[in-house]
Short mmCIF file of C-alpha atoms and ligand atoms in Angstrom, two decimals:
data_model
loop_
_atom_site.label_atom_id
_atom_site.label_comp_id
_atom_site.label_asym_id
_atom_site.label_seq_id
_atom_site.Cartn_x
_atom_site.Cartn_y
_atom_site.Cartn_z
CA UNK A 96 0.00 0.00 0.00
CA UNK A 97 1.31 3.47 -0.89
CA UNK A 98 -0.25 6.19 1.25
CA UNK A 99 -1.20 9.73 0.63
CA UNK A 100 -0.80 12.63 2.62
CA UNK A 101 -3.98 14.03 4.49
CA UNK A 102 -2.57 17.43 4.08
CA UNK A 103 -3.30 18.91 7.26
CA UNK A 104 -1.10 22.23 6.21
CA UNK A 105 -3.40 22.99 3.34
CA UNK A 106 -6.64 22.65 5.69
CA UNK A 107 -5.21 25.14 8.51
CA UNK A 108 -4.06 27.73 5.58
CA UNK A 109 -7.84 27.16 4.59
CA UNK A 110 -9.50 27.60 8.04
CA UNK A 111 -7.00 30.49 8.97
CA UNK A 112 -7.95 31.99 5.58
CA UNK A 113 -11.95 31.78 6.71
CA UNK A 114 -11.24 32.75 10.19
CA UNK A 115 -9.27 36.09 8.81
CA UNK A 116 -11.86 36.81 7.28
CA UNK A 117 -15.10 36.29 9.74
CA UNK A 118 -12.64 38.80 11.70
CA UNK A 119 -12.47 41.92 9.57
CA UNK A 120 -16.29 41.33 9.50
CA UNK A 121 -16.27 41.43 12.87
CA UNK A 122 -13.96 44.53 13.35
CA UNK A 123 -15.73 46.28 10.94
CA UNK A 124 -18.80 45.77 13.23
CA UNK A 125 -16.29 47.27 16.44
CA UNK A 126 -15.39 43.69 17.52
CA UNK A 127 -11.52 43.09 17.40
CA UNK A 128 -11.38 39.63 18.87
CA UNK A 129 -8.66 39.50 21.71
CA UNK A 130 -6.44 36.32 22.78
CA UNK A 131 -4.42 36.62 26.01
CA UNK A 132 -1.78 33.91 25.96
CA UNK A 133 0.02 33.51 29.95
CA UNK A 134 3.54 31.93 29.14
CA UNK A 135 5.21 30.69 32.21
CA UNK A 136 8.74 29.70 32.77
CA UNK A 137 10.84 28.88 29.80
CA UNK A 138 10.38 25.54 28.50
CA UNK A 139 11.81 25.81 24.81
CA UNK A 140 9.16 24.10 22.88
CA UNK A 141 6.33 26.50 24.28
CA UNK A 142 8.30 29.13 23.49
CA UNK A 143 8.14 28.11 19.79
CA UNK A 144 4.40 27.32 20.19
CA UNK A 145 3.32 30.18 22.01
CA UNK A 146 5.56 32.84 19.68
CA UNK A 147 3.71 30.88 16.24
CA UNK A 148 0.41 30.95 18.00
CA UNK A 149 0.77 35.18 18.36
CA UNK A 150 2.08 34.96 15.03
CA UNK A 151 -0.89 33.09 13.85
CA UNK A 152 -3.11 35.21 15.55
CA UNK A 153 -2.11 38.56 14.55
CA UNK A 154 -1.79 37.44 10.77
CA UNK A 155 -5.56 36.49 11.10
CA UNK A 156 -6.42 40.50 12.58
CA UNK A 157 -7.05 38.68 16.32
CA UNK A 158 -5.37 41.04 19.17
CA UNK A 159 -3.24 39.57 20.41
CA UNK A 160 -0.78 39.85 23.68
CA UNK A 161 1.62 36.69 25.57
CA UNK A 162 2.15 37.35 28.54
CA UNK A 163 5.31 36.03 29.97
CA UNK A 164 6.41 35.23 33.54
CA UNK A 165 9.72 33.84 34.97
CA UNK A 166 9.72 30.05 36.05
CA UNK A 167 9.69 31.61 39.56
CA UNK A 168 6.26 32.79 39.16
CA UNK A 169 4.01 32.19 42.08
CA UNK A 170 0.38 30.48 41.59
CA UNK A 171 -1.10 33.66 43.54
CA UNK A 172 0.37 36.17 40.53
CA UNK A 173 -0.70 33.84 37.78
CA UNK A 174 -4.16 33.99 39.39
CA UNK A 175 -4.06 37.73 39.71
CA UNK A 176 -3.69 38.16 36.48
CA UNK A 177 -6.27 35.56 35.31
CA UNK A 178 -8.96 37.49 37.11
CA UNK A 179 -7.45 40.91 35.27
CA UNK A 180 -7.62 39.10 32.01
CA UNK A 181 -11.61 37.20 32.90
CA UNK A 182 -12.67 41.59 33.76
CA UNK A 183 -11.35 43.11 30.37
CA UNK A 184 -13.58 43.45 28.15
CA UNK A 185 -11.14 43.48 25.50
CA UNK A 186 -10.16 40.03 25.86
CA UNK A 187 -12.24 37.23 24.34
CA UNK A 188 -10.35 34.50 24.76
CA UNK A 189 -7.15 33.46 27.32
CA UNK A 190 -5.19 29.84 26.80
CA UNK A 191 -2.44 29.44 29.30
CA UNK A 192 0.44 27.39 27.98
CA UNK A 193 1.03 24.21 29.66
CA UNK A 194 3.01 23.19 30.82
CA UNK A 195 3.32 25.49 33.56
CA UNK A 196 6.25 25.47 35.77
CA UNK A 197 7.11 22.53 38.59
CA UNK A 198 5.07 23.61 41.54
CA UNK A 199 2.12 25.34 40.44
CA UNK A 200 -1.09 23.82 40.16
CA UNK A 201 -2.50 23.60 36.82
CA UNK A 202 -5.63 22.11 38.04
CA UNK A 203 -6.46 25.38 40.09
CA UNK A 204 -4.99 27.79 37.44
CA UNK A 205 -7.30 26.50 34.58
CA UNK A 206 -10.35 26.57 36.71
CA UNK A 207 -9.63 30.03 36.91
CA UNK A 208 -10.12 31.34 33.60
CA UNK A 209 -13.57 32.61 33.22
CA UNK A 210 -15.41 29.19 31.07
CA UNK A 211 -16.44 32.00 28.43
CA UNK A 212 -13.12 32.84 27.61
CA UNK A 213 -11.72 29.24 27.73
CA UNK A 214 -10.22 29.10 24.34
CA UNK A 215 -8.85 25.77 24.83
CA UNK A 216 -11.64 24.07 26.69
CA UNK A 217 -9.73 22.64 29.53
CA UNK A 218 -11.82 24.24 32.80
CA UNK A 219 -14.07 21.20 33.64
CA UNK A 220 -17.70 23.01 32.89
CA UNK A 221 -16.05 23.00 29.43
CA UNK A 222 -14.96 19.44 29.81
CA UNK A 223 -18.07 18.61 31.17
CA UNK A 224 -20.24 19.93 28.44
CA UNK A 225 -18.03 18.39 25.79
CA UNK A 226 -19.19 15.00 26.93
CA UNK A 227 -22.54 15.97 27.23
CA UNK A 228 -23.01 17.02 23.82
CA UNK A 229 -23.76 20.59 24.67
CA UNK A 230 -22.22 24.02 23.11
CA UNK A 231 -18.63 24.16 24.38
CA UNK A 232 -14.86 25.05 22.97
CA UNK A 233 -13.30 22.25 22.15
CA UNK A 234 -9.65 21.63 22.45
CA UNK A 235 -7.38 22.60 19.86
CA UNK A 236 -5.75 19.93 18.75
CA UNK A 237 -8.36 17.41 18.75
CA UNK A 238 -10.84 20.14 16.91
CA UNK A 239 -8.20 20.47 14.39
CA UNK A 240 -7.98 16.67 13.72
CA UNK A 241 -11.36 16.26 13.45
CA UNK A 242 -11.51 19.25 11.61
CA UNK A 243 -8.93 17.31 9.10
CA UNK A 244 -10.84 14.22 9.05
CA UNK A 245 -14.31 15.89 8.00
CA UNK A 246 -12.77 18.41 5.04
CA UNK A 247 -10.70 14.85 3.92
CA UNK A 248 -14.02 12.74 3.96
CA UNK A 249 -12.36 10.52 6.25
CA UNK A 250 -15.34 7.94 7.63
CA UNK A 251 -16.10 7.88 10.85
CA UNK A 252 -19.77 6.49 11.14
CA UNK A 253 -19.27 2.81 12.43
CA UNK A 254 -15.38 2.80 12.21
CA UNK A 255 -13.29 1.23 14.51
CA UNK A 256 -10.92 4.30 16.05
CA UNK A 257 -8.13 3.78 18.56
CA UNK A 258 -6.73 6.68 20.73
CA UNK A 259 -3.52 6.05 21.76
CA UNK A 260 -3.03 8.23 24.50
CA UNK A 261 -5.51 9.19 27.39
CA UNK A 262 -4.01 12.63 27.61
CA UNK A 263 -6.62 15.59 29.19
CA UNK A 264 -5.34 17.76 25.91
CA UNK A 265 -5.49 15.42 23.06
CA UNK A 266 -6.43 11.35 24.06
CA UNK A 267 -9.72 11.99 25.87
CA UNK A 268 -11.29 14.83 24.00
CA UNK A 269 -10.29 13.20 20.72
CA UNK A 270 -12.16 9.96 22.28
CA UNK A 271 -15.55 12.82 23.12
CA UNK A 272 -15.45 13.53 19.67
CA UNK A 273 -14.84 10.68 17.26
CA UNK A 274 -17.73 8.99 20.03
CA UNK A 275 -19.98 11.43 19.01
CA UNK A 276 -19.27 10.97 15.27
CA UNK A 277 -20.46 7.63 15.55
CA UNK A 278 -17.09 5.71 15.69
CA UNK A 279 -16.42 3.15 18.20
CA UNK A 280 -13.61 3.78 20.14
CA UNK A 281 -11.31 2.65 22.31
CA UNK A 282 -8.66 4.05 24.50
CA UNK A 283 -5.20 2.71 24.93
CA UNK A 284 -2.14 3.58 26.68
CA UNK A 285 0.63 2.81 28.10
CA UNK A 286 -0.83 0.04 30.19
CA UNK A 287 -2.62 -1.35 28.04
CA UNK A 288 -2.08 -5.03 27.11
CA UNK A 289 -0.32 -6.12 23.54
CA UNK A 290 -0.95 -2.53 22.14
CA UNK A 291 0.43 -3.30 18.56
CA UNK A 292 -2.62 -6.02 18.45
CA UNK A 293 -5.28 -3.83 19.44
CA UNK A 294 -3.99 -0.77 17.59
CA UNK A 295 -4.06 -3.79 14.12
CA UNK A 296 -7.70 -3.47 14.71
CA UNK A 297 -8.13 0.24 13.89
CA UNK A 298 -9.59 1.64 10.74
CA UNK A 299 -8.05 4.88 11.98
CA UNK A 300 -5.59 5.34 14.62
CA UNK A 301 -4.77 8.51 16.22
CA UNK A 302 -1.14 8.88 18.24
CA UNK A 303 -1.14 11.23 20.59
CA UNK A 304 1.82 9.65 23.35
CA UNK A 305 4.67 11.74 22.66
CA UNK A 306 7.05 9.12 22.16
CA UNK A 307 9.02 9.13 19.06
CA UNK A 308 8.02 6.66 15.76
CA UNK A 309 6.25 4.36 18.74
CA UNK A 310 4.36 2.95 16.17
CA UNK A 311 5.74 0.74 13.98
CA UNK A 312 4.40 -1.56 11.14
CA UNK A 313 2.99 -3.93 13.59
CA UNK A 314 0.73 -1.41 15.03
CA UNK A 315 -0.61 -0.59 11.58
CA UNK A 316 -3.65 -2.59 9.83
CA UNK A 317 -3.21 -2.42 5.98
CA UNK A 318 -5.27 0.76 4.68
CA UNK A 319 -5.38 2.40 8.15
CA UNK A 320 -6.00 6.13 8.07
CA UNK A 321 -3.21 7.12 10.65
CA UNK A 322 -3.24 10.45 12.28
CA UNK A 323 0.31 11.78 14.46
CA UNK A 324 -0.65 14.18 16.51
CA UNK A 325 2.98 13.90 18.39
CA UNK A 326 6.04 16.34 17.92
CA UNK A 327 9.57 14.54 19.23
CA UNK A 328 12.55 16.01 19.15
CA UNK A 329 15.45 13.35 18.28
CA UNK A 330 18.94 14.08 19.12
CA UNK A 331 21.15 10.57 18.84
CA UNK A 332 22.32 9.08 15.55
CA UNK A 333 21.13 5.76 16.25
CA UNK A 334 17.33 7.20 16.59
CA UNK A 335 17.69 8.87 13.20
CA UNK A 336 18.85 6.00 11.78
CA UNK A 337 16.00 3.97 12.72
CA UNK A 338 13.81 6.66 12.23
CA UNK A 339 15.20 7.47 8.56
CA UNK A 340 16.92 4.93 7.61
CA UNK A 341 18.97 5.65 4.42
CA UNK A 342 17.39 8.88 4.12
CA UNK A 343 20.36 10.77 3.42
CA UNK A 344 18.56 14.63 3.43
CA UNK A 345 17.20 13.66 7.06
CA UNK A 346 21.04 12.47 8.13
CA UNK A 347 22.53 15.51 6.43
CA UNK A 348 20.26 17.89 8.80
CA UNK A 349 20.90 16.33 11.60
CA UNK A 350 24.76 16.75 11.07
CA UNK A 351 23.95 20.32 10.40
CA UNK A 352 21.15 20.88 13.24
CA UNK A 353 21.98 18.36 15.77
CA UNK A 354 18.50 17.18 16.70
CA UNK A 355 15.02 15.77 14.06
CA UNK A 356 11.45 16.07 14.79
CA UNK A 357 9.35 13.05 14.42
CA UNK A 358 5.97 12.34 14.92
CA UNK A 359 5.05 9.02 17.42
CA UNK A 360 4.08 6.89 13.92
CA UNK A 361 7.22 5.71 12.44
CA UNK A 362 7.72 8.24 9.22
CA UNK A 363 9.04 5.29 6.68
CA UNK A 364 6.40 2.35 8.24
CA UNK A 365 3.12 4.40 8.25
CA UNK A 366 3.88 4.84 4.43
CA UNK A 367 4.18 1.17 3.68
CA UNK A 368 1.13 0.32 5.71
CA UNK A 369 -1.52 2.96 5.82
CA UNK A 370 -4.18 4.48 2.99
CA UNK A 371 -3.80 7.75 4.55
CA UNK A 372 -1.68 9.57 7.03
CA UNK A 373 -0.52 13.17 8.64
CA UNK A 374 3.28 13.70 8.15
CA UNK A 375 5.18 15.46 11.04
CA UNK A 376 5.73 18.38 10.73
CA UNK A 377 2.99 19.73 8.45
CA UNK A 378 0.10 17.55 9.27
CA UNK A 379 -1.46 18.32 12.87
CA UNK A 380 0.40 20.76 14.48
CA UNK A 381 -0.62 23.53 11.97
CA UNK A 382 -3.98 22.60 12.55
CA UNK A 383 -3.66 23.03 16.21
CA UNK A 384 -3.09 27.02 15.54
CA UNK A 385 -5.84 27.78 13.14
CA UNK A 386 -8.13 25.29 15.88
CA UNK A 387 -7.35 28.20 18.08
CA UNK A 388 -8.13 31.30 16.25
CA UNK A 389 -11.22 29.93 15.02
CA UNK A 390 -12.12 29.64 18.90
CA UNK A 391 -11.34 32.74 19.69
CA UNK A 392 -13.69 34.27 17.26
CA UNK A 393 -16.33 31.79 18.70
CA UNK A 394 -15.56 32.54 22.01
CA UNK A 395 -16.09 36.33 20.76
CA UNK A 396 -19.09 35.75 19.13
CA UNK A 397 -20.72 33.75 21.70
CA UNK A 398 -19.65 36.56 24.49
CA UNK A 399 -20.28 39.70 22.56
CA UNK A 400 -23.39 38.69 21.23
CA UNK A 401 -22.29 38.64 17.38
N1 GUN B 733 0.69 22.50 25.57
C1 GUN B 733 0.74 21.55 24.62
N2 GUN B 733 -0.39 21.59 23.87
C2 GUN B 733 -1.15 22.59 24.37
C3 GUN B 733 -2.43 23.13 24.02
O1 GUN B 733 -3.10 22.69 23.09
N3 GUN B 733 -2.86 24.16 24.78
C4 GUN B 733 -2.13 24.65 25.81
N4 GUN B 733 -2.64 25.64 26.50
N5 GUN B 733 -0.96 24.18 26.17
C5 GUN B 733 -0.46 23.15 25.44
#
C-alpha cells in the first residue's frame, strides 16, 4: 500500500484563511477579537508554540498579547492576572500554555479562567459539556484533527478508532469527539495489554503519546487512516537512523542541526502500511493554531453577542 498525505497544512491555511476573514467582519462591526496567551517559565518548545500561535493570531487581525512570567512565578500572581484578564472586556479569549512550571497547580490555574473565555476548553464546565453534547470550545488539537478528518471525507460512522493516548489535551477529548461521530472507540495507553494487536484493529488510529516513531508496522492494519498528533525532538544518531533509515537529506540535517522532529508513527512504516496519514511536521500541528483562532472568534461571538 502506498499512502497519501492528508494534508493537514493545506486545511489550517484554509480555516486560517476563513477565520481572517469572519474577523475583519467582525472589526468592521467594532469587535476586534482578543487572545491573552500567559507563558510561564521557559520551556523551549512552548516558546516556539506560544511565539507561532501570536504569530498566527495577529496574521488572522485577532489582538493579540503573551504574557510572559519567569519560572519563579508564584500560583497567587498567575491567578491575579487571570482574574485581570476574565474583567477586560477586550479580551475574548485566554489559553495558558502548559506546561506550567514545577510547583504550580494547573488544576487550580485553569479553573480560573472565566469558562467564556476558555479558548482551549480545559476548565471542567467546558470538559463537562463536551461529553454531554452541549455548546462548548473544544480543544485545539483534537478540533483540528477532526476538523482534518471531515474536510478529507475521512469515515467515521461505524469505524473502529483507537486513541492512543488518554491525555486531558489530546487522548480523551479526541475519544468525546470521534464517540460522538459515531465511531467506536477505544482508548489505549501505556498500560494497556499487547498494544500493537489492538492498535491492528483500527480503521483509523490517532497517536497522541509523545514518544518518538512508537508505532511501527505492527501497530498498523493495511489501509489504516493514521493520524500523528505527536512532535519529538530526536537528538542521537542511532534514533535517526532507525527513524530514517537511508534517508540521506534527514542524516545531512541532523549533522547540520543536531537534533530531528518526528511524529510518534514511524515516518518510513506508516507509508508502507496505511491508505492515509498526517506527516510530522505539516500535518497536525498547523492545525492546532488555526483550531485556536477559530475559537477565539467563537468565544467572541458567543460573548459579545455577534
Ligand atoms: N501544551 C501543549 N499543547 C497545548 C495546548 O493545546 N494548549 C495549551 N494551553 N498548552 C499546550
Amino acid at each position: 500500500m502506498t499512502a497519501t498525505i492528508l494534508d493537514g497544512a493545506r486545511v489550517a491555511a484554509d480555516i486560517r484563511r476563513e477565520t481572517a476573514e469572519a474577523a475583519s467582519e467582525l472589526a468592521a462591526r467594532g469587535a476586534v477579537p482578543g487572545l491573552a496567551v500567559i507563558l510561564a517559565g521557559d520551556d523551549p518548545a512552548s516558546q516556539v508554540y506560544v511565539r507561532n500561535k501570536e504569530k498566527g493570531a495577529r496574521e488572522a487581525g485577532i489582538r493579540a498579547q503573551t504574557l510572559r512570567f519567569p519560572a519563579t512565578v508564584t500560583e497567587a500572581m498567575l491567578l491575579a492576572e487571570i482574574g485581570r484578564l476574565n474583567a477586560d472586556p477586550e479580551v475574548d479569549a485566554i489559553l495558558v500554555q502548559l506546561p506550567l512550571p514545577a510547583g504550580i497547580g494547573s488544576s487550580r490555574i485553569l479553573e480560573a479562567v472565566d469558562p467564556a473565555k476558555d479558548v482551549d476548553g480545559f476548565h471542567p464546565f467546558n470538559v463537562g459539556r463536551l461529553v454531554q453534547g452541549k455548546p462548548a470550545p473544544v480543544p485545539c488539537t483534537p478540533a483540528g484533527v477532526m476538523e482534518l478528518l471531515r474536510r478529507e471525507n475521512v469515515p467515521l460512522r461505524g469505524t473502529r478508532a483507537v486513541v492512543l493516548g488518554r491525555s486531558d489535551i489530546v487522548g480523551k477529548p479526541m475519544a468525546t469527539l470521534l464517540t460522538k461521530a459515531d465511531a467506536t472507540v477505544t482508548v489505549a495507553h501505556s498500560k494497556t495489554r499487547d498494544l500493537p494487536a489492538l492498535c491492528r484493529e483500527a480503521d483509523l488510529l490517532v497517536a497522541a503519546i509523545g514518544r518518538p516513531a512508537f508505532v511501527t508496522a505492527d501497530f498498523i492494519r493495511e489501509g489504516a487512516v493514521v493520524v500523528d498528533v505527536g512532535i519529538n525532538r530526536i537528538d542521537t544518531a542511532e534514533e535517526v537512523a532507525r527513524c530514517f533509515p537511508g534517508n540521506e537529506a534527514k542524516a545531512a540535517a541532523f549533522a547540520a542541526k543536531g537534533s530531528l522532529l518526528v511524529g510518534d508513527v514511524h515516518p518510513v512504516d506508516v507509508t508502507e502500511r496505511a491508505s492515509r496519514y498526517t506527516p510530522v511536521p505539516g500535518g497536525v500541528g498547523p492545525l492546532t493554531i488555526a483550531r485556536l483562532l477559530a475559537n477565539t472568534l467563537d468565544l467572541c461571538r458567543a460573548r459579545r453577542r455577534l
